[in-house]
């Protein structure tokens, strides 16, 4: 895929709500006498009246209280120099191709990339752990009421960029704004958060619903914190290019709408010496470049218009990175292992459209994509076939269901296709010729079983209505992959087309589910949590702007998600996700594409980095530093 349009639990934690969010309230009695409980350093937000220096789903904290810095940073990394790149991933309403707002956290417009750099969060995720968080704005957490109430003491040194103190009132105002007008995925992730109350100026108390999703407290702790004063002057539900006010390590500097945006490092950043910050955010200037055309973007990189590039196209990596700066060593090429979930990438079929109601139709469409030919002829044998919604993880279903999986699935046997109880669905391997007649005949048979016939070369339903399928995109980089696939669809009479629209129209159509098929890539945290609802639940299918682009609305899927969110241990969660994977794969909601398992990066030789890469992240920008000589800034 050209760009990795990702949103994951780790993204939510890393970047870090209306009615029911009150002002100052009485301190819960459990907190009045709270002291660190025996074994508190083990993590795990489950017991009452416990003080914790970090939070984790299942109590598996790596770093002890008082740790000096993360293991994967250089705490003595020099500060200075520039970092610039074409964007590599998006969050919420951000676009890779343009921007028209500096607020990526609501539903309006196309947000600028990198805005998360200007905000602090209550806690920060570690890049080498499975869903663990440590203090940033908060100094820790106290947990009461069997995990339904959390108190976060705030660091009294915290300051916004204008010098005003960051207090509990700002945290309360932030969650009121996010709940009322935040991006739909944020609002869904925080739905089990009942209220946020100020406990004086330097502590907040969060209350959660009974039966809450396991990860909601961590999600809340990873949200950006806004200035109440700024929110008073600037309605949160509007798109805006006015400079936002943050408290984080960077502030917005220069930008030109749709072309670039720059962030300057805050030299007197209040949190520079926090253990979760030390050794990070080392560049004086961070710049994101925007190009409507990937070819133009690549030529700009070759001309040193920006300094870092991650390549997502195998053909380009194999054939285009032999320019003079590479040959003489000024540009470095590396392939780094990607140990995170490979995630879900493919063509998602919009089951809200009547032609995709029948799963036999969806399976037939999938059979007409010849991955083996595509990999060899278009992708230089650089990819592996994705088969699972939890690819490259222990959540991936394999073989026959285990007894524990059957215990979850058996109550729904009457509602599930029988193949759920056998080997999980794997797309069949083609003969690689590009013209596998056997697979085409299987597809035609499935379409016939679903009530479709071929008349005068067109596939039609019982009413004589032709079968149409439009692939929607805002980027032409995958046009060759679509073209070959479309050719095979046409051979069975499907009126398939490929349409490129501008980024604003693409964003609007995506949010309103106004498409037949679209390419998406999503990834999950090592311990998937409430994002399962955002991707696969019936509620999300009915919610404009959600990540359930396929419109999956299955009560069995909903029930398995509930089981996963209630899982009390990592093994129990693995079992739930494997059962869920079987059901989703049997539903044929997508045509699986491919994954690499590695990151291909190119950069001008002006950087250095720690010897150890964070296991679950690339570490670029976050932990690297500049070796370029300082140059005076242009006026």
Coordinates of C-alpha atoms in Angstrom, one line a residue:
X1 CA 0.0 0.0 0.0
X2 CA 1.2 3.5 -0.8
X3 CA 0.7 4.9 2.6
X4 CA -0.1 3.1 5.9
X5 CA -3.4 4.7 6.9
X6 CA -3.3 3.3 10.4
X7 CA -5.1 3.8 13.6
X8 CA -4.3 1.4 16.4
X9 CA -4.7 1.2 20.2
X10 CA -1.0 2.1 20.4
X11 CA -1.7 5.2 18.4
X12 CA -4.4 6.2 20.8
X13 CA -2.2 5.5 23.8
X14 CA 0.8 7.2 22.2
X15 CA -0.8 10.5 21.3
X16 CA -2.0 10.3 23.5
X17 CA -16.9 14.3 27.2
X18 CA -20.6 16.6 27.6
X19 CA -23.3 15.4 29.9
X20 CA -22.1 13.6 33.0
X21 CA -18.8 15.4 33.1
X22 CA -19.0 17.5 36.3
X23 CA -16.8 20.2 37.9
X24 CA -15.0 19.8 41.2
X25 CA -16.4 17.1 43.4
X26 CA -15.7 15.4 46.7
X27 CA -12.7 13.1 46.9
X28 CA -13.8 9.5 47.0
X29 CA -13.2 8.1 50.4
X30 CA -11.1 5.3 48.9
X31 CA -8.5 7.8 47.8
X32 CA -8.4 9.8 51.0
X33 CA -6.5 6.9 52.7
X34 CA -4.9 5.5 49.5
X35 CA -1.3 4.2 49.9
X36 CA 0.8 2.2 47.5
X37 CA -0.4 -1.4 47.8
X38 CA 1.9 -4.3 48.1
X39 CA 3.1 -5.2 44.6
X40 CA 1.7 -2.0 43.2
X41 CA 4.7 -1.7 40.9
X42 CA 3.4 -4.8 39.1
X43 CA 0.7 -2.7 37.4
X44 CA -2.7 -3.9 36.4
X45 CA -5.6 -1.5 37.2
X46 CA -7.8 -4.0 38.9
X47 CA -7.7 -3.8 42.7
X48 CA -9.2 -1.1 44.9
X49 CA -7.4 1.8 46.6
X50 CA -4.1 1.2 44.9
X51 CA -1.5 3.8 43.9
X52 CA 0.3 3.0 40.7
X53 CA 3.3 4.5 38.9
X54 CA 2.1 2.9 35.6
X55 CA -0.9 1.3 34.0
X56 CA -1.2 -2.0 32.1
X57 CA -4.0 -4.2 30.9
X58 CA -2.8 -7.4 32.7
X59 CA -0.3 -6.2 35.2
X60 CA 2.8 -6.6 33.1
X61 CA 4.8 -3.4 33.7
X62 CA 8.4 -3.6 32.6
X63 CA 9.7 -0.3 34.2
X64 CA 9.8 0.1 38.0
X65 CA 8.8 3.2 39.8
X66 CA 11.5 5.9 39.5
X67 CA 13.0 4.5 36.3
X68 CA 15.3 7.1 34.6
X69 CA 14.2 6.7 31.0
X70 CA 13.0 4.2 28.4
X71 CA 15.6 1.6 27.4
X72 CA 15.3 2.4 23.7
X73 CA 16.3 6.1 23.9
X74 CA 19.7 7.8 24.3
X75 CA 19.1 10.1 27.3
X76 CA 22.1 12.2 26.2
X77 CA 21.0 12.7 22.6
X78 CA 21.9 16.1 21.4
X79 CA 19.2 18.6 20.6
X80 CA 19.0 20.5 17.4
X81 CA 18.7 20.3 13.6
X82 CA 15.8 19.6 11.3
X83 CA 13.7 16.5 10.5
X84 CA 11.4 16.5 7.5
X85 CA 9.3 13.8 5.8
X86 CA 6.3 13.0 3.7
X87 CA 3.7 11.8 6.2
X88 CA 3.6 8.0 6.8
X89 CA 0.4 7.5 8.7
X90 CA -2.8 9.3 9.8
X91 CA -4.9 9.7 12.9
X92 CA -8.6 10.7 13.0
X93 CA -9.4 13.2 10.3
X94 CA -5.8 13.7 9.1
X95 CA -5.1 13.3 5.4
X96 CA -1.8 12.3 3.7
X97 CA -2.4 14.6 0.8
X98 CA -3.5 17.9 2.1
X99 CA -4.8 19.8 5.2
X100 CA -7.3 22.6 5.9
X101 CA -7.6 22.5 9.7
X102 CA -5.2 22.4 12.7
X103 CA -7.8 20.3 14.7
X104 CA -7.5 16.6 13.8
X105 CA -9.7 15.6 16.8
X106 CA -13.1 16.5 15.4
X107 CA -15.1 15.3 12.4
X108 CA -14.5 18.4 10.2
X109 CA -12.0 18.9 7.5
X110 CA -8.6 17.3 6.8
X111 CA -6.3 17.7 9.8
X112 CA -2.6 18.6 9.6
X113 CA -0.2 15.8 10.4
X114 CA 2.0 16.1 13.4
X115 CA -0.4 18.1 15.6
X116 CA -0.1 15.5 18.3
X117 CA 3.4 16.8 18.9
X118 CA 2.1 20.0 20.5
X119 CA 0.0 18.3 23.2
X120 CA 0.8 16.4 26.4
X121 CA -1.2 13.5 27.7
X122 CA -1.8 12.3 31.2
X123 CA 0.4 9.2 30.6
X124 CA 2.6 8.0 27.8
X125 CA 2.9 4.5 26.2
X126 CA 6.2 2.7 26.2
X127 CA 7.3 1.6 22.7
X128 CA 8.8 -1.7 23.9
X129 CA 5.8 -3.0 25.9
X130 CA 2.4 -4.4 25.3
X131 CA 0.0 -1.6 26.2
X132 CA 1.7 -0.1 29.2
X133 CA 1.7 3.6 30.2
X134 CA 3.8 5.8 32.5
X135 CA 3.4 9.3 33.8
X136 CA 3.6 12.5 31.8
X137 CA 1.1 15.2 32.9
X138 CA 0.0 12.9 35.7
X139 CA 2.4 11.7 38.3
X140 CA 0.7 8.3 38.6
X141 CA -2.7 6.9 39.2
X142 CA -4.8 5.8 42.2
X143 CA -7.5 3.2 41.6
X144 CA -10.6 2.5 43.6
X145 CA -14.0 0.9 43.4
X146 CA -12.6 -2.2 41.8
X147 CA -11.3 -0.3 38.8
X148 CA -14.3 2.0 38.2
X149 CA -12.7 5.1 39.7
X150 CA -9.2 6.5 38.8
X151 CA -7.6 9.5 40.3
X152 CA -4.7 11.2 38.4
X153 CA -2.5 13.6 40.4
X154 CA -1.2 16.3 38.1
X155 CA 2.4 17.5 37.8
X156 CA 2.3 21.0 39.2
X157 CA 5.1 22.1 36.9
X158 CA 3.0 21.6 33.8
X159 CA 2.6 24.7 31.6
X160 CA 1.1 25.6 28.3
X161 CA 3.2 27.3 25.8
X162 CA 1.9 30.8 26.8
X163 CA 3.3 30.2 30.3
X164 CA -0.1 29.6 32.0
X165 CA -0.3 26.5 34.3
X166 CA -2.1 23.4 33.2
X167 CA -4.6 22.4 35.8
X168 CA -7.5 20.0 36.5
X169 CA -9.9 22.5 34.9
X170 CA -8.1 22.0 31.5
X171 CA -8.4 18.2 31.8
X172 CA -12.2 18.5 32.6
X173 CA -12.7 20.9 29.7
X174 CA -10.8 18.6 27.3
X175 CA -12.9 15.5 28.0
X176 CA -16.1 17.6 27.8
X177 CA -15.0 18.7 24.3
X178 CA -14.0 15.3 23.1
X179 CA -17.2 13.7 24.3
X180 CA -19.4 16.3 22.8
X181 CA -17.6 17.0 19.5
X182 CA -14.7 14.7 19.1
X183 CA -14.0 12.5 16.2
X184 CA -16.5 9.6 16.2
X185 CA -13.8 7.0 17.0
X186 CA -12.7 9.0 20.0
X187 CA -16.3 9.3 21.3
X188 CA -16.8 5.6 20.9
X189 CA -13.6 4.8 22.7
X190 CA -14.6 7.0 25.6
X191 CA -18.2 5.9 25.9
X192 CA -17.6 4.0 29.1
X193 CA -16.1 7.1 30.7
X194 CA -19.0 8.5 32.9
X195 CA -17.4 11.6 34.2
X196 CA -14.2 13.6 34.9
X197 CA -14.1 15.8 38.0
X198 CA -11.5 18.2 39.3
X199 CA -10.1 17.4 42.7
X200 CA -8.6 20.8 43.5
X201 CA -6.3 22.3 40.9
X202 CA -3.9 19.5 40.6
X203 CA -5.8 16.2 40.4
X204 CA -8.7 14.8 38.4
X205 CA -11.0 11.8 39.1
X206 CA -12.4 9.7 36.3
X207 CA -15.4 7.5 36.8
X208 CA -16.2 4.6 34.5
X209 CA -19.3 2.5 33.8
X210 CA -19.6 -0.9 35.5
X211 CA -18.5 -3.6 33.0
X212 CA -16.4 -1.0 31.2
X213 CA -14.0 -2.1 28.4
X214 CA -10.7 -3.1 29.9
X215 CA -8.7 -0.5 28.1
X216 CA -10.8 2.7 28.5
X217 CA -8.8 4.1 31.4
X218 CA -5.6 3.8 29.3
X219 CA -7.3 5.3 26.3
X220 CA -8.4 8.3 28.4
X221 CA -4.9 8.6 29.9
X222 CA -3.5 8.8 26.3
X223 CA -5.8 11.6 25.1
X224 CA -4.3 15.1 24.3
X225 CA -5.1 17.7 26.9
X226 CA -6.3 21.1 25.7
X227 CA -6.4 24.6 27.3
X228 CA -9.7 25.5 28.8
X229 CA -9.1 29.1 28.0
X230 CA -8.3 28.3 24.4
X231 CA -11.5 26.1 24.1
X232 CA -13.5 29.0 25.5
X233 CA -12.4 31.3 22.7
X234 CA -12.3 28.7 19.9
X235 CA -15.3 26.3 19.4
X236 CA -13.9 22.8 19.3
X237 CA -16.5 21.6 16.8
X238 CA -15.1 23.8 14.0
X239 CA -12.3 23.5 11.6
X240 CA -9.7 26.2 12.1
X241 CA -6.2 27.3 10.9
X242 CA -5.7 29.5 14.0
X243 CA -2.6 28.4 16.0
X244 CA -3.6 26.0 18.7
X245 CA -2.3 26.2 22.2
X246 CA -0.5 23.1 23.6
X247 CA 1.8 22.2 26.4
X248 CA 3.9 19.6 24.6
X249 CA 7.5 19.4 23.3
X250 CA 6.7 21.3 20.0
X251 CA 4.6 24.2 18.9
X252 CA 3.2 25.1 15.5
X253 CA 5.6 27.4 13.7
X254 CA 5.1 28.0 10.0
X255 CA 2.7 26.4 7.6
X256 CA 1.2 26.8 4.1
X257 CA -2.1 25.2 3.8
X258 CA -1.9 21.9 1.8
X259 CA 1.8 22.3 1.2
X260 CA 3.8 22.0 4.5
X261 CA 3.6 22.5 8.2
X262 CA 6.5 23.0 10.6
X263 CA 6.8 22.5 14.3
X264 CA 9.5 24.2 16.5
X265 CA 10.8 22.5 19.6
X266 CA 9.9 24.3 22.8
X267 CA 13.3 25.1 24.3
X268 CA 11.9 25.5 27.8
X269 CA 9.5 22.6 27.6
X270 CA 8.4 21.9 31.2
X271 CA 8.5 18.1 30.8
X272 CA 11.9 17.8 29.1
X273 CA 13.4 15.8 32.0
X274 CA 10.5 13.4 32.7
X275 CA 11.5 9.7 32.5
X276 CA 8.9 9.2 29.7
X277 CA 10.3 12.2 27.7
X278 CA 14.1 12.1 28.3
X279 CA 16.0 11.3 25.1
X280 CA 13.0 11.9 22.9
X281 CA 11.9 14.9 20.7
X282 CA 15.4 15.9 19.8
X283 CA 14.9 17.9 16.6
X284 CA 14.7 21.7 16.7
X285 CA 12.3 21.6 13.7
X286 CA 9.9 19.0 12.4
X287 CA 8.4 19.5 9.0
X288 CA 5.7 17.5 7.1
X289 CA 5.6 17.9 3.3
X290 CA 2.5 17.4 1.2
X291 CA 2.6 16.2 -2.4
X292 CA -0.5 15.3 -4.4
X293 CA 1.6 13.0 -6.6
X294 CA 3.9 10.3 -5.2
X295 CA 6.3 10.7 -8.2
X296 CA 6.7 14.4 -7.5
X297 CA 7.3 13.5 -3.8
X298 CA 10.0 11.1 -4.6
X299 CA 11.8 13.5 -6.9
X300 CA 11.6 16.1 -4.1
X301 CA 13.3 13.6 -1.8
X302 CA 16.1 13.0 -4.3
X303 CA 16.6 16.7 -4.4
X304 CA 16.9 16.8 -0.6
X305 CA 13.7 18.9 -0.3
X306 CA 13.0 16.6 2.7
X307 CA 15.2 14.2 4.6
X308 CA 13.3 11.0 5.5
X309 CA 11.1 8.7 3.5
X310 CA 9.5 5.4 4.2
X311 CA 8.8 3.5 1.0
X312 CA 5.5 1.5 0.8
X313 CA 5.8 0.5 -2.9
X314 CA 7.9 -2.6 -3.6
X315 CA 8.4 -1.7 -7.2
X316 CA 9.8 1.7 -6.3
X317 CA 12.1 0.2 -3.7
X318 CA 13.4 -2.3 -6.1
X319 CA 13.9 0.0 -9.1
X320 CA 14.1 3.6 -8.1
X321 CA 16.6 3.9 -5.2
X322 CA 19.7 3.9 -7.3
X323 CA 20.2 7.6 -7.8
X324 CA 23.6 9.3 -7.3
X325 CA 23.1 10.3 -3.6
X326 CA 22.5 6.6 -2.8
X327 CA 25.5 5.4 -4.7
X328 CA 27.9 7.8 -3.0
X329 CA 26.5 7.3 0.5
X330 CA 24.7 10.6 1.1
X331 CA 21.4 8.7 1.2
X332 CA 21.2 5.6 3.4
X333 CA 18.8 2.7 2.7
X334 CA 17.7 0.3 5.4
X335 CA 15.2 -2.4 6.0
X336 CA 14.1 -2.6 9.7
X337 CA 12.0 -5.4 11.2
X338 CA 8.4 -4.6 12.0
X339 CA 7.5 -6.6 15.1
X340 CA 4.1 -5.0 15.5
X341 CA 0.9 -6.5 14.3
X342 CA 0.9 -6.6 10.6
X343 CA -2.8 -5.8 10.8
X344 CA -5.5 -5.7 8.3
X345 CA -5.0 -4.5 4.7
X346 CA -7.2 -5.1 1.8
X347 CA -10.2 -4.1 -0.3
X348 CA -13.2 -3.7 2.1
X349 CA -16.6 -4.3 0.6
X350 CA -19.4 -2.0 1.8
X351 CA -22.0 -4.5 3.0
X352 CA -24.5 -1.6 3.4
X353 CA -24.8 -1.8 -0.4
X354 CA -27.3 -4.5 -1.6
X355 CA -25.0 -6.1 -4.1
X356 CA -22.7 -7.1 -1.2
X357 CA -25.3 -8.5 1.2
X358 CA -24.7 -12.1 0.3
X359 CA -21.4 -13.5 1.6
X360 CA -21.2 -15.9 -1.4
X361 CA -20.9 -12.8 -3.6
X362 CA -18.2 -11.4 -1.4
X363 CA -16.3 -14.7 -1.5
X364 CA -16.6 -14.8 -5.3
X365 CA -15.1 -11.3 -5.7
X366 CA -12.2 -12.4 -3.5
X367 CA -11.5 -15.4 -5.7
X368 CA -11.0 -13.1 -8.7
X369 CA -8.0 -11.4 -7.2
X370 CA -4.8 -13.2 -8.3
X371 CA -2.4 -12.4 -5.5
X372 CA 0.3 -14.8 -6.7
X373 CA 0.5 -13.2 -10.1
X374 CA 0.3 -9.7 -8.6
X375 CA 3.1 -10.4 -6.1
X376 CA 5.5 -11.8 -8.8
X377 CA 4.7 -9.3 -11.5
X378 CA 3.9 -6.1 -9.7
X379 CA 5.6 -6.4 -6.3
X380 CA 8.9 -8.1 -6.9
X381 CA 8.0 -11.0 -4.6
X382 CA 8.3 -8.6 -1.6
X383 CA 5.1 -9.4 0.2
X384 CA 3.2 -12.2 2.0
X385 CA -0.5 -12.8 1.7
X386 CA -2.6 -11.4 4.5
X387 CA -5.1 -14.0 5.6
X388 CA -6.2 -13.0 9.1
X389 CA -7.6 -9.9 10.8
X390 CA -4.8 -10.4 13.4
X391 CA -2.0 -11.2 11.0
X392 CA 1.5 -11.9 12.4
X393 CA 0.3 -12.3 16.0
X394 CA -0.8 -14.9 18.4
X395 CA -4.4 -13.7 18.0
X396 CA -4.5 -15.3 14.5
X397 CA -6.7 -18.3 14.2
X398 CA -5.0 -21.5 12.9
X399 CA -6.1 -25.1 12.5
X400 CA -9.3 -26.4 14.1
X401 CA -10.8 -24.5 16.9
X402 CA -9.4 -25.3 20.3
X403 CA -11.7 -26.5 23.1
X404 CA -11.6 -23.0 24.6
X405 CA -12.6 -21.4 21.2
X406 CA -15.4 -24.0 20.8
X407 CA -16.8 -23.0 24.2
X408 CA -17.2 -19.5 22.9
X409 CA -18.5 -20.4 19.4
X410 CA -20.8 -23.4 20.2
X411 CA -23.7 -21.2 21.7
X412 CA -23.9 -19.5 18.3
X413 CA -23.7 -22.6 16.1
X414 CA -27.1 -22.1 14.6
X415 CA -26.2 -18.5 13.6
X416 CA -22.8 -19.3 12.0
X417 CA -21.8 -21.0 8.8
X418 CA -20.4 -24.5 9.4
X419 CA -17.0 -23.6 8.0
X420 CA -16.4 -21.4 11.2
X421 CA -16.0 -24.7 13.0
X422 CA -13.4 -26.1 10.6
X423 CA -10.1 -24.7 9.4
X424 CA -10.2 -20.8 9.2
X425 CA -10.7 -19.4 5.7
X426 CA -7.5 -18.9 3.7
X427 CA -7.7 -17.4 0.2
X428 CA -6.8 -20.2 -2.2
X429 CA -3.4 -20.0 -4.0
X430 CA -3.7 -19.5 -7.7
X431 CA -1.6 -21.2 -10.4
X432 CA 0.2 -17.9 -10.8
X433 CA -0.6 -17.6 -14.5
X434 CA -2.9 -14.6 -14.1
X435 CA -5.7 -16.6 -15.8
X436 CA -6.6 -19.3 -13.3
X437 CA -9.7 -20.7 -14.8
X438 CA -10.5 -23.0 -11.9
X439 CA -10.8 -20.1 -9.5
X440 CA -12.9 -18.1 -12.0
X441 CA -15.3 -21.1 -12.4
X442 CA -15.6 -21.3 -8.6
X443 CA -16.4 -17.6 -8.5
X444 CA -19.1 -17.9 -11.2
X445 CA -20.6 -20.9 -9.4
X446 CA -20.9 -18.9 -6.2
X447 CA -22.4 -15.9 -8.0
X448 CA -25.0 -18.3 -9.6
X449 CA -25.8 -19.7 -6.2
X450 CA -26.5 -16.2 -5.0
X451 CA -28.9 -15.6 -7.8
X452 CA -26.8 -13.9 -10.4
X453 CA -26.7 -14.7 -14.1
X454 CA -24.5 -13.6 -17.0
X455 CA -26.6 -12.1 -19.9
X456 CA -24.9 -10.6 -22.9
X457 CA -21.7 -10.5 -21.1
X458 CA -23.1 -8.7 -18.0
X459 CA -23.7 -10.1 -14.6
X460 CA -27.3 -9.3 -13.5
X461 CA -29.6 -10.2 -10.7
X462 CA -33.1 -11.7 -10.9
X463 CA -34.5 -8.3 -11.8
X464 CA -32.0 -7.9 -14.6
X465 CA -30.1 -5.2 -12.8
X466 CA -26.3 -5.2 -13.6
X467 CA -23.8 -5.8 -10.9
X468 CA -21.6 -2.7 -10.5
X469 CA -18.5 -2.2 -8.3
X470 CA -16.6 1.0 -8.0
X471 CA -13.2 1.1 -6.3
X472 CA -12.7 4.5 -4.6
X473 CA -9.3 6.0 -3.9
X474 CA -7.6 9.4 -3.5
X475 CA -4.2 8.3 -4.8
X476 CA -3.2 6.6 -8.0
X477 CA -0.3 4.6 -6.7
X478 CA -2.3 1.3 -6.6
X479 CA -3.9 1.8 -10.0
X480 CA -2.0 -1.1 -11.6
X481 CA -3.2 -3.5 -8.8
X482 CA -6.7 -2.3 -9.3
X483 CA -6.5 -2.6 -13.1
X484 CA -5.5 -6.2 -13.1
X485 CA -8.2 -7.1 -10.5
X486 CA -10.8 -5.1 -12.4
X487 CA -9.9 -7.0 -15.6
X488 CA -10.7 -10.3 -13.9
X489 CA -14.0 -8.9 -12.5
X490 CA -15.1 -7.9 -15.9
X491 CA -14.5 -11.4 -17.3
X492 CA -17.4 -12.6 -15.1
X493 CA -19.6 -9.7 -16.2
X494 CA -19.1 -7.4 -13.2
X495 CA -19.1 -3.7 -14.2
X496 CA -16.0 -2.8 -12.2
X497 CA -14.4 0.7 -12.3
X498 CA -11.6 2.6 -10.5
X499 CA -12.3 6.2 -9.4
X500 CA -9.8 8.7 -8.0
X501 CA -11.3 11.7 -6.2
X502 CA -9.7 14.6 -4.4
X503 CA -8.7 14.2 -0.7
X504 CA -11.6 16.3 0.7
X505 CA -14.2 14.3 -1.3
X506 CA -12.6 11.0 -0.4
X507 CA -12.7 11.9 3.3
X508 CA -16.3 12.9 3.1
X509 CA -17.4 9.8 1.2
X510 CA -15.4 7.6 3.5
X511 CA -17.0 9.1 6.6
X512 CA -20.5 8.8 5.1
X513 CA -19.9 5.2 3.8
X514 CA -20.6 6.4 0.2
X515 CA -18.5 3.8 -1.7
X516 CA -18.6 0.2 -2.9
X517 CA -15.0 -0.8 -2.1
X518 CA -12.0 0.9 -0.6
X519 CA -8.5 0.0 0.4
X520 CA -7.8 0.4 4.1
X521 CA -5.0 -0.7 6.5
X522 CA -5.6 -1.0 10.2
X523 CA -3.4 -2.4 13.0
X524 CA -4.1 -3.4 16.5
X525 CA -2.1 -3.2 19.7
X526 CA -0.6 -6.4 21.1
X527 CA -3.6 -6.6 23.4
X528 CA -6.5 -5.4 21.3
X529 CA -9.1 -3.6 23.3
X530 CA -12.0 -1.2 22.6
X531 CA -10.8 -0.6 19.1
X532 CA -12.5 -4.0 18.3
X533 CA -15.8 -2.2 18.6
X534 CA -14.6 0.6 16.4
X535 CA -13.7 -1.8 13.6
X536 CA -16.2 -4.6 13.8
X537 CA -19.3 -3.8 15.9
X538 CA -22.8 -3.2 14.8
X539 CA -22.8 0.2 16.6
X540 CA -19.8 1.3 14.6
X541 CA -21.4 0.1 11.4
X542 CA -24.2 2.6 12.0
X543 CA -21.9 5.4 13.1
X544 CA -20.7 7.8 10.3
X545 CA -17.0 8.2 10.4
X546 CA -16.3 5.0 12.2
X547 CA -13.6 2.5 11.1
X548 CA -16.1 -0.2 10.4
X549 CA -16.0 0.6 6.7
X550 CA -17.3 -2.8 5.7
X551 CA -20.5 -2.3 7.7
X552 CA -20.0 -5.5 9.7
X553 CA -23.2 -5.9 11.8
X554 CA -23.4 -9.3 13.3
X555 CA -24.7 -10.1 16.8
X556 CA -22.2 -13.0 17.1
X557 CA -19.3 -10.6 16.3
X558 CA -20.7 -8.2 18.9
X559 CA -20.9 -10.9 21.5
X560 CA -17.4 -12.1 20.9
X561 CA -16.1 -8.5 21.1
X562 CA -17.8 -8.2 24.5
X563 CA -16.1 -11.4 25.6
X564 CA -12.7 -10.1 24.4
X565 CA -13.2 -6.8 26.3
X566 CA -14.1 -8.7 29.5
X567 CA -11.2 -11.1 29.2
X568 CA -9.3 -11.2 32.6
X569 CA -6.0 -12.5 31.3
X570 CA -3.9 -12.4 28.2
X571 CA -4.6 -16.1 27.3
X572 CA -8.3 -15.5 27.6
X573 CA -8.0 -12.5 25.3
X574 CA -6.1 -14.6 22.7
X575 CA -8.8 -17.2 22.7
X576 CA -11.5 -14.6 22.2
X577 CA -9.6 -12.9 19.3
X578 CA -9.0 -16.3 17.6
X579 CA -12.7 -17.1 17.8
X580 CA -13.5 -13.6 16.5
X581 CA -11.0 -14.0 13.7
X582 CA -12.7 -17.2 12.5
X583 CA -16.1 -15.6 12.3
X584 CA -14.8 -12.5 10.5
X585 CA -12.8 -14.5 8.0
X586 CA -15.9 -16.7 7.2
X587 CA -17.9 -13.5 6.6
X588 CA -15.7 -12.5 3.6
X589 CA -16.0 -8.8 4.3
X590 CA -12.8 -8.0 2.6
X591 CA -10.4 -9.1 -0.1
X592 CA -7.1 -9.6 1.8
X593 CA -4.0 -8.0 0.3
X594 CA -0.5 -8.3 1.6
X595 CA 2.0 -7.4 4.3
X596 CA 5.7 -7.0 4.4
X597 CA 6.8 -7.5 8.0
X598 CA 9.5 -4.9 7.6
X599 CA 9.9 -1.1 7.2
X600 CA 11.8 0.1 4.1
X601 CA 13.4 3.5 5.0
X602 CA 15.6 6.0 3.1
X603 CA 17.2 9.0 4.7
X604 CA 19.8 11.6 4.0
X605 CA 22.9 10.9 6.1
X606 CA 22.3 13.6 8.7
X607 CA 20.8 11.5 11.5
X608 CA 21.9 9.1 14.2
X609 CA 19.8 6.9 16.5
X610 CA 19.9 4.7 19.5
X611 CA 21.3 1.2 19.1
X612 CA 18.1 -0.4 20.3
X613 CA 14.8 0.2 18.3
X614 CA 11.6 0.2 20.3
X615 CA 10.1 -3.2 19.7
X616 CA 6.6 -2.1 18.7
X617 CA 7.4 1.2 16.9
X618 CA 9.8 2.4 14.2
X619 CA 11.3 5.0 16.5
X620 CA 11.9 7.5 13.7
X621 CA 11.4 11.1 14.8
X622 CA 10.6 10.1 18.3
X623 CA 14.1 8.9 19.3
X624 CA 16.5 9.9 16.4
X625 CA 18.6 13.0 16.5
X626 CA 20.4 15.3 14.0
X627 CA 24.1 15.2 13.1
X628 CA 23.8 18.0 10.6
X629 CA 25.7 21.2 11.5
X630 CA 23.6 24.0 12.8
X631 CA 22.5 26.6 10.2
X632 CA 20.8 29.9 10.9
X633 CA 17.1 30.0 10.3
X634 CA 15.8 32.1 7.5
X635 CA 14.0 35.2 8.5

